[in-house]
Amino acid sequence: MKKKILILEGDGIGPEVTRETMKVLRTVAASFGHEFQFSEALIGAAAIEAKGNPLPPETVTAAKQSDAILLGAVGLPKFDQDPSATVRPEQGLLKLRKEFDLFANIRPIKLFSPLLAASSLKWEVLEGADIVFFRELVGGIYFGEPRGRNATQDEAWDTMRYTKDAVRRIARMAFDAARRRRNMLCSVDKANVLECSRLWRETVNEVARNYPDVTLTHLYVDNAAMQLIKNPRQFDVVLTENMFGDILTDEAAQIAGSLGMLASASLGPRIGLFEPIHGSAPDIAGKDIANPIASILSGAMMLEFAFGLKAESDAIWRAVEHVLKECYRTQDIKDATTLEDKIVGTQDMGNLIASQLLRLSA
Ligand code: IPM
Ligand code: MN
């Protein structure tokens, strides 16, 4: 298979983790007989610095000419320190999501058993947890109009908006996924307070009529946040609107041990974007200590969801699992029993996973 992959490294640790994913994808191509062509374009702070625009038109053009996009991370503290900055790195990612209508953000919370001790949660609570989030990604308060500030700058507003169509299409994808898993779907909302959530719940209930075999439950987002760490095993597929999904998936990262482990796929009608859930982590950028696994697993998700290469994708997941079983750890996933010589950097972790892939396919 021949595919064009657009690399958007972005900011902070984005470039270094993405490089390891390219290494792993090249290994997959070599051992399974595929051809992946990589090209690069700018996004985020890097694009603001070079072009004054977090999503330059060249990047959109490059995306249109590609079969899938691999993104590193966006964001730089310089912009966080100036809340009045109107041009921000994150806008690049949000515009890209909107431009390609990437409405379905799939975030699997997969706990590799060797990492049971890496989480701040007790292993007996975590063991066996396996959740996948379906986060609506192009609606809600992230994009609703009007938004802004008054003339005297002492008042600001954002708007949460949803249409039934927007709820329906993400709900269907989540129900379909539940059918391929344990047939349970939990929809998260705040229907006791928000109009949007009442529309959300009503629409999810309507869609549910076509899925009588899937057990549907509803949770208010505050309760969901608590239940996630109280008993994560109760969840199979979780369906949420945009901002609730953003918050809950960071929380759920502790189920997988670290934010550095979580991959995601953002799917739309034309192209898929694959990116780790974590941010640009500027404090550790350029030090070769960032965990590349979230990005590498995003590469695995690309193979499965964008190219239909399930065996190749599974091979990456297995290679990661194997390297973890051999007790190799990046800083963020080490625990009290990790030996000093098993703590590896970003590049070494990428190399270990790539060589394990080669061994698996030999
Ligand atoms: C995420 C990130 C983004 C979001 C930011 C970088 C805009 O936190 O993908 O979860 O809020 O969606
Ligand atoms: Mn987030």
Coordinates of C-alpha atoms and ligand atoms in Angstrom, one line a residue:
M1 CA 0.0 0.0 0.0
K2 CA 1.2 3.5 -0.9
K3 CA 0.2 6.4 1.3
K4 CA 1.0 10.1 1.8
I5 CA 1.3 11.2 5.5
L6 CA 1.5 14.8 6.5
I7 CA 3.6 15.4 9.5
L8 CA 2.7 18.4 11.7
E9 CA 5.3 18.4 14.4
G10 CA 4.1 21.6 16.1
D11 CA 5.6 22.8 19.3
G12 CA 7.4 21.7 22.5
I13 CA 7.9 17.9 22.5
G14 CA 5.9 17.6 19.3
P15 CA 8.9 17.3 17.0
E16 CA 10.8 14.7 19.1
V17 CA 7.9 12.4 19.7
T18 CA 6.7 12.6 16.1
R19 CA 10.2 11.6 14.9
E20 CA 9.9 8.4 16.9
T21 CA 6.6 7.6 15.3
M22 CA 8.0 8.2 11.8
K23 CA 10.7 5.7 12.8
V24 CA 8.1 3.1 13.8
L25 CA 6.0 3.7 10.7
R26 CA 9.1 3.3 8.5
T27 CA 9.8 0.0 10.2
V28 CA 6.2 -1.1 9.5
A29 CA 6.5 0.0 5.9
A30 CA 9.7 -2.0 5.5
S31 CA 8.5 -5.1 7.2
F32 CA 5.0 -5.3 5.7
G33 CA 5.9 -4.1 2.3
H34 CA 4.2 -0.6 2.3
E35 CA 5.3 2.7 1.1
F36 CA 4.7 5.7 3.3
Q37 CA 5.7 9.1 1.9
F38 CA 6.2 11.8 4.6
S39 CA 5.9 15.5 4.1
E40 CA 5.9 18.3 6.6
A41 CA 4.1 21.5 7.3
L42 CA 3.8 24.1 10.0
I43 CA 1.2 24.5 12.8
G44 CA 0.9 26.2 16.2
A45 CA 3.5 28.5 17.6
A46 CA 6.1 27.3 15.1
A47 CA 3.7 28.5 12.3
I48 CA 3.0 31.8 14.1
E49 CA 6.7 32.5 14.4
A50 CA 7.4 31.7 10.7
K51 CA 4.2 33.0 9.1
G52 CA 2.3 34.9 11.7
N53 CA -0.5 32.4 11.3
P54 CA -1.1 29.2 13.5
L55 CA -2.6 27.4 10.5
P56 CA -1.0 28.8 7.3
P57 CA -2.9 28.2 4.0
E58 CA 0.0 26.1 2.8
T59 CA -0.6 23.6 5.6
V60 CA -4.3 23.3 4.6
T61 CA -3.3 22.7 1.0
A62 CA -0.7 20.1 2.1
A63 CA -3.4 18.3 4.2
K64 CA -5.7 18.2 1.2
Q65 CA -3.0 16.4 -0.7
S66 CA -2.4 13.8 2.0
D67 CA -4.0 10.5 3.0
A68 CA -3.7 11.2 6.8
I69 CA -2.2 13.7 9.2
L70 CA 0.1 12.9 12.1
L71 CA 0.3 15.8 14.6
G72 CA 2.8 16.3 17.5
A73 CA 1.4 18.9 19.8
V74 CA 0.7 22.7 19.9
G75 CA 1.2 25.3 22.5
L76 CA 3.9 27.5 24.1
P77 CA 4.0 29.1 27.5
K78 CA 4.9 32.5 26.0
F79 CA 1.3 32.7 24.7
D80 CA -0.3 31.5 28.0
Q81 CA 1.5 34.3 29.8
D82 CA -0.3 36.9 27.7
P83 CA -4.0 36.2 28.0
S84 CA -4.8 39.1 25.7
A85 CA -2.9 37.5 22.8
T86 CA -5.5 37.1 20.0
V87 CA -3.3 34.8 17.8
R88 CA -2.7 31.6 19.7
P89 CA -1.0 28.3 18.8
E90 CA -4.1 26.3 19.8
Q91 CA -6.1 28.1 17.1
G92 CA -4.1 26.2 14.5
L93 CA -5.4 22.9 15.8
L94 CA -8.9 24.1 16.3
K95 CA -9.1 25.5 12.8
L96 CA -7.7 22.3 11.3
R97 CA -10.4 20.3 13.2
K98 CA -13.0 22.6 11.8
E99 CA -11.6 22.9 8.3
F100 CA -11.7 19.1 7.8
D101 CA -14.9 18.6 9.9
L102 CA -13.0 16.2 12.2
F103 CA -16.1 15.6 14.4
A104 CA -15.2 12.2 15.9
N105 CA -12.4 12.2 18.4
I106 CA -11.7 8.6 19.5
R107 CA -9.6 8.3 22.6
P108 CA -8.9 4.7 23.8
I109 CA -7.9 4.5 27.5
K110 CA -5.9 1.3 27.3
L111 CA -4.1 0.2 30.5
F112 CA -1.1 -1.9 29.7
S113 CA -0.8 -4.3 32.6
P114 CA 3.0 -3.7 33.2
L115 CA 2.0 -0.1 34.0
L116 CA -0.5 -0.9 36.8
A117 CA 1.9 0.5 39.4
A118 CA 2.7 3.7 37.4
S119 CA -0.7 5.3 38.1
S120 CA -1.5 7.3 41.1
L121 CA -4.6 5.1 41.5
K122 CA -4.6 1.7 43.2
W123 CA -4.0 -1.2 41.0
E124 CA -7.0 -3.2 42.3
V125 CA -9.2 -0.3 41.1
L126 CA -7.6 -0.1 37.7
E127 CA -7.0 -3.7 36.8
G128 CA -9.1 -4.7 33.8
A129 CA -10.2 -1.2 32.9
D130 CA -10.6 -0.7 29.2
I131 CA -12.5 2.4 28.0
V132 CA -12.9 4.3 24.7
F133 CA -14.1 7.9 24.6
F134 CA -16.0 9.3 21.7
R135 CA -15.6 13.0 22.1
E136 CA -17.5 15.4 19.7
L137 CA -14.8 17.6 18.4
V138 CA -16.2 20.4 16.2
G139 CA -19.1 21.8 18.2
G140 CA -20.0 23.0 21.7
I141 CA -18.5 25.9 23.6
Y142 CA -15.2 25.5 21.7
F143 CA -16.7 26.9 18.5
G144 CA -20.1 28.5 19.4
E145 CA -20.8 32.0 18.4
P146 CA -21.2 34.7 19.8
R147 CA -18.0 34.8 21.8
G148 CA -16.0 37.8 22.8
R149 CA -15.6 40.7 25.2
N150 CA -17.3 43.9 25.9
A151 CA -15.7 47.3 25.1
T152 CA -14.6 47.9 28.6
Q153 CA -12.9 44.5 28.7
D154 CA -14.5 43.6 32.0
E155 CA -17.0 41.0 30.7
A156 CA -16.5 38.0 28.4
W157 CA -18.8 35.3 26.9
D158 CA -18.7 32.0 25.1
T159 CA -21.6 30.1 23.6
M160 CA -22.3 26.4 23.9
R161 CA -24.3 25.2 20.9
Y162 CA -25.3 21.8 19.5
T163 CA -27.6 20.7 16.7
K164 CA -29.3 17.3 16.7
D165 CA -27.4 16.4 13.6
A166 CA -24.1 17.0 15.3
V167 CA -25.1 14.8 18.3
R168 CA -26.5 12.1 16.0
R169 CA -23.4 11.5 14.0
I170 CA -21.0 11.1 16.9
A171 CA -23.6 9.1 18.8
R172 CA -24.0 6.6 15.9
M173 CA -20.2 6.1 15.8
A174 CA -20.1 5.5 19.5
F175 CA -23.0 3.0 19.4
D176 CA -21.3 1.2 16.5
A177 CA -18.1 0.9 18.5
A178 CA -20.0 -0.4 21.5
R179 CA -21.3 -3.2 19.3
R180 CA -17.8 -4.2 18.5
R181 CA -16.9 -4.2 22.2
R182 CA -18.9 -5.0 25.3
N183 CA -22.2 -3.4 24.2
M184 CA -22.3 -0.7 26.8
L185 CA -22.5 3.0 26.2
C186 CA -22.4 5.8 28.8
S187 CA -23.4 9.2 27.5
V188 CA -22.2 12.1 29.6
D189 CA -24.0 15.4 29.9
K190 CA -25.2 18.1 32.3
A191 CA -28.9 17.8 31.5
N192 CA -29.9 18.9 34.9
V193 CA -28.6 22.4 34.1
L194 CA -27.8 22.9 30.4
E195 CA -30.2 23.2 27.4
C196 CA -27.5 21.8 25.1
S197 CA -27.3 18.7 27.4
R198 CA -31.0 18.2 27.3
L199 CA -30.9 18.2 23.5
W200 CA -27.9 15.9 23.7
R201 CA -29.7 13.4 25.9
E202 CA -32.9 13.5 23.9
T203 CA -31.0 12.8 20.7
V204 CA -28.8 10.0 22.1
N205 CA -32.0 8.3 23.3
E206 CA -33.5 8.6 19.8
V207 CA -30.3 7.1 18.2
A208 CA -30.4 4.3 20.9
R209 CA -33.7 3.0 19.4
N210 CA -31.6 1.6 16.5
Y211 CA -29.3 -0.1 18.9
P212 CA -31.5 -2.2 21.2
D213 CA -28.6 -4.6 21.9
V214 CA -26.5 -1.8 23.4
T215 CA -27.1 -0.9 27.1
L216 CA -27.3 2.9 27.3
T217 CA -26.7 4.8 30.5
H218 CA -26.5 8.6 31.1
L219 CA -24.3 10.3 33.7
Y220 CA -24.0 13.9 34.6
V221 CA -20.5 15.0 34.0
D222 CA -19.6 15.8 37.6
N223 CA -20.7 12.3 38.6
A224 CA -18.9 10.8 35.6
A225 CA -15.6 12.5 36.7
M226 CA -16.0 10.8 40.1
Q227 CA -17.1 7.4 38.8
L228 CA -14.1 7.3 36.4
I229 CA -11.6 7.0 39.2
K230 CA -13.9 5.3 41.7
N231 CA -14.6 2.3 39.4
P232 CA -13.2 2.6 35.9
R233 CA -14.2 -1.0 35.0
Q234 CA -17.9 0.0 34.8
F235 CA -17.2 1.9 31.6
D236 CA -17.0 0.6 28.0
V237 CA -17.7 3.3 25.5
V238 CA -18.1 6.9 26.8
L239 CA -19.8 9.5 24.6
T240 CA -19.3 13.2 25.4
E241 CA -19.6 16.6 24.0
N242 CA -16.4 18.6 23.2
M243 CA -15.4 20.2 26.5
F244 CA -16.5 17.5 28.8
G245 CA -14.5 15.1 26.7
D246 CA -11.4 17.3 26.9
I247 CA -11.6 17.3 30.7
L248 CA -12.6 13.7 31.3
T249 CA -9.9 12.2 29.0
D250 CA -7.1 14.1 30.8
E251 CA -8.5 12.6 34.0
A252 CA -8.8 9.2 32.4
A253 CA -5.1 9.4 31.6
Q254 CA -4.4 8.3 35.1
I255 CA -6.1 5.0 34.4
A256 CA -3.5 4.4 31.7
G257 CA -0.7 5.5 34.0
S258 CA 0.3 8.7 32.2
L259 CA -0.8 11.2 29.7
G260 CA 2.2 10.1 27.7
M261 CA 0.4 6.9 26.9
L262 CA -2.8 8.1 25.3
A263 CA -3.3 8.2 21.6
S264 CA -6.2 9.6 19.6
A265 CA -7.8 9.7 16.2
S266 CA -9.9 12.6 14.9
L267 CA -12.1 11.4 12.0
G268 CA -14.2 13.3 9.5
P269 CA -15.6 12.8 6.1
R270 CA -12.4 13.5 4.2
I271 CA -9.2 12.8 6.2
G272 CA -8.2 11.6 9.6
L273 CA -5.9 13.4 12.1
F274 CA -3.9 11.4 14.6
E275 CA -2.4 12.9 17.6
P276 CA -1.4 12.2 21.2
I277 CA -3.8 13.5 23.9
H278 CA -1.0 15.2 25.7
G279 CA 0.1 18.8 25.1
S280 CA 3.5 20.2 24.0
A281 CA 5.0 19.9 27.5
P282 CA 7.5 22.8 26.9
D283 CA 9.2 22.2 30.3
I284 CA 10.7 18.9 29.1
A285 CA 11.0 19.8 25.4
G286 CA 14.4 19.0 23.7
K287 CA 15.7 17.0 26.6
D288 CA 15.0 13.5 25.1
I289 CA 12.9 12.5 28.1
A290 CA 9.4 12.8 26.7
N291 CA 7.4 9.6 26.3
P292 CA 6.9 8.9 22.6
I293 CA 4.4 6.1 23.1
A294 CA 1.2 8.3 22.9
S295 CA 2.4 9.5 19.5
I296 CA 3.5 6.0 18.4
L297 CA 0.1 4.6 19.3
S298 CA -1.5 7.5 17.4
G299 CA 0.5 6.2 14.4
A300 CA -1.0 2.7 15.1
M301 CA -4.5 4.3 15.1
M302 CA -3.7 5.9 11.7
L303 CA -2.8 2.5 10.2
E304 CA -6.1 1.1 11.5
F305 CA -8.5 3.9 11.0
A306 CA -7.1 5.7 7.9
F307 CA -5.6 2.9 6.0
G308 CA -7.5 -0.2 7.3
L309 CA -4.1 -1.9 8.2
K310 CA -5.3 -3.7 11.3
A311 CA -2.6 -6.3 11.4
E312 CA 0.1 -3.6 11.1
S313 CA -1.6 -1.5 13.8
D314 CA -1.9 -4.5 16.2
A315 CA 1.8 -5.2 15.6
I316 CA 2.7 -1.7 17.0
W317 CA 0.4 -2.2 20.0
R318 CA 2.0 -5.6 20.7
A319 CA 5.5 -4.2 20.3
V320 CA 4.8 -1.4 22.8
E321 CA 3.3 -4.0 25.2
H322 CA 6.4 -6.1 24.9
V323 CA 8.9 -3.3 25.5
L324 CA 6.9 -2.4 28.7
K325 CA 6.9 -6.0 29.8
E326 CA 10.7 -5.9 29.5
C327 CA 10.4 -3.1 32.1
Y328 CA 11.7 -0.3 29.9
R329 CA 10.2 3.0 31.0
T330 CA 10.4 6.7 30.2
Q331 CA 10.4 9.0 33.2
D332 CA 6.7 9.6 33.3
I333 CA 5.8 5.9 33.7
K334 CA 8.5 4.6 36.0
D335 CA 7.5 3.3 39.4
A336 CA 9.3 2.4 42.7
T337 CA 10.5 -0.9 41.2
T338 CA 11.9 0.5 38.0
L339 CA 15.7 -0.1 37.7
E340 CA 17.8 2.8 36.9
D341 CA 19.2 1.2 33.7
K342 CA 15.7 0.6 32.4
I343 CA 14.8 4.3 32.4
V344 CA 15.2 5.3 28.7
G345 CA 14.9 8.5 26.7
T346 CA 12.6 9.4 23.9
Q347 CA 14.8 8.1 21.1
D348 CA 15.7 4.9 22.9
M349 CA 12.1 4.1 23.6
G350 CA 11.4 4.6 19.8
N351 CA 14.3 2.4 18.9
L352 CA 13.2 -0.3 21.4
I353 CA 9.7 -0.4 19.9
A354 CA 11.0 -0.3 16.3
S355 CA 13.4 -3.2 16.9
Q356 CA 10.7 -5.2 18.7
L357 CA 8.5 -4.7 15.6
L358 CA 11.2 -6.1 13.4
R359 CA 11.5 -9.1 15.7
L360 CA 7.7 -9.6 15.7
S361 CA 7.4 -9.5 11.9
A362 CA 10.6 -11.7 11.3
Ligands
IPM1 C1 -6.8 18.3 23.4 C2 -6.2 19.6 23.7 C3 -6.8 20.7 22.8 C4 -8.3 20.7 23.2 C5 -6.2 22.1 22.9 C6 -4.7 22.0 22.6 C7 -6.8 23.1 22.0 O1 -6.3 19.9 25.0 O2 -6.8 17.8 22.2 O3 -7.4 17.7 24.3 O4 -8.7 21.4 24.1 O5 -9.1 20.1 22.5
MN2 MN -7.1 18.3 26.2

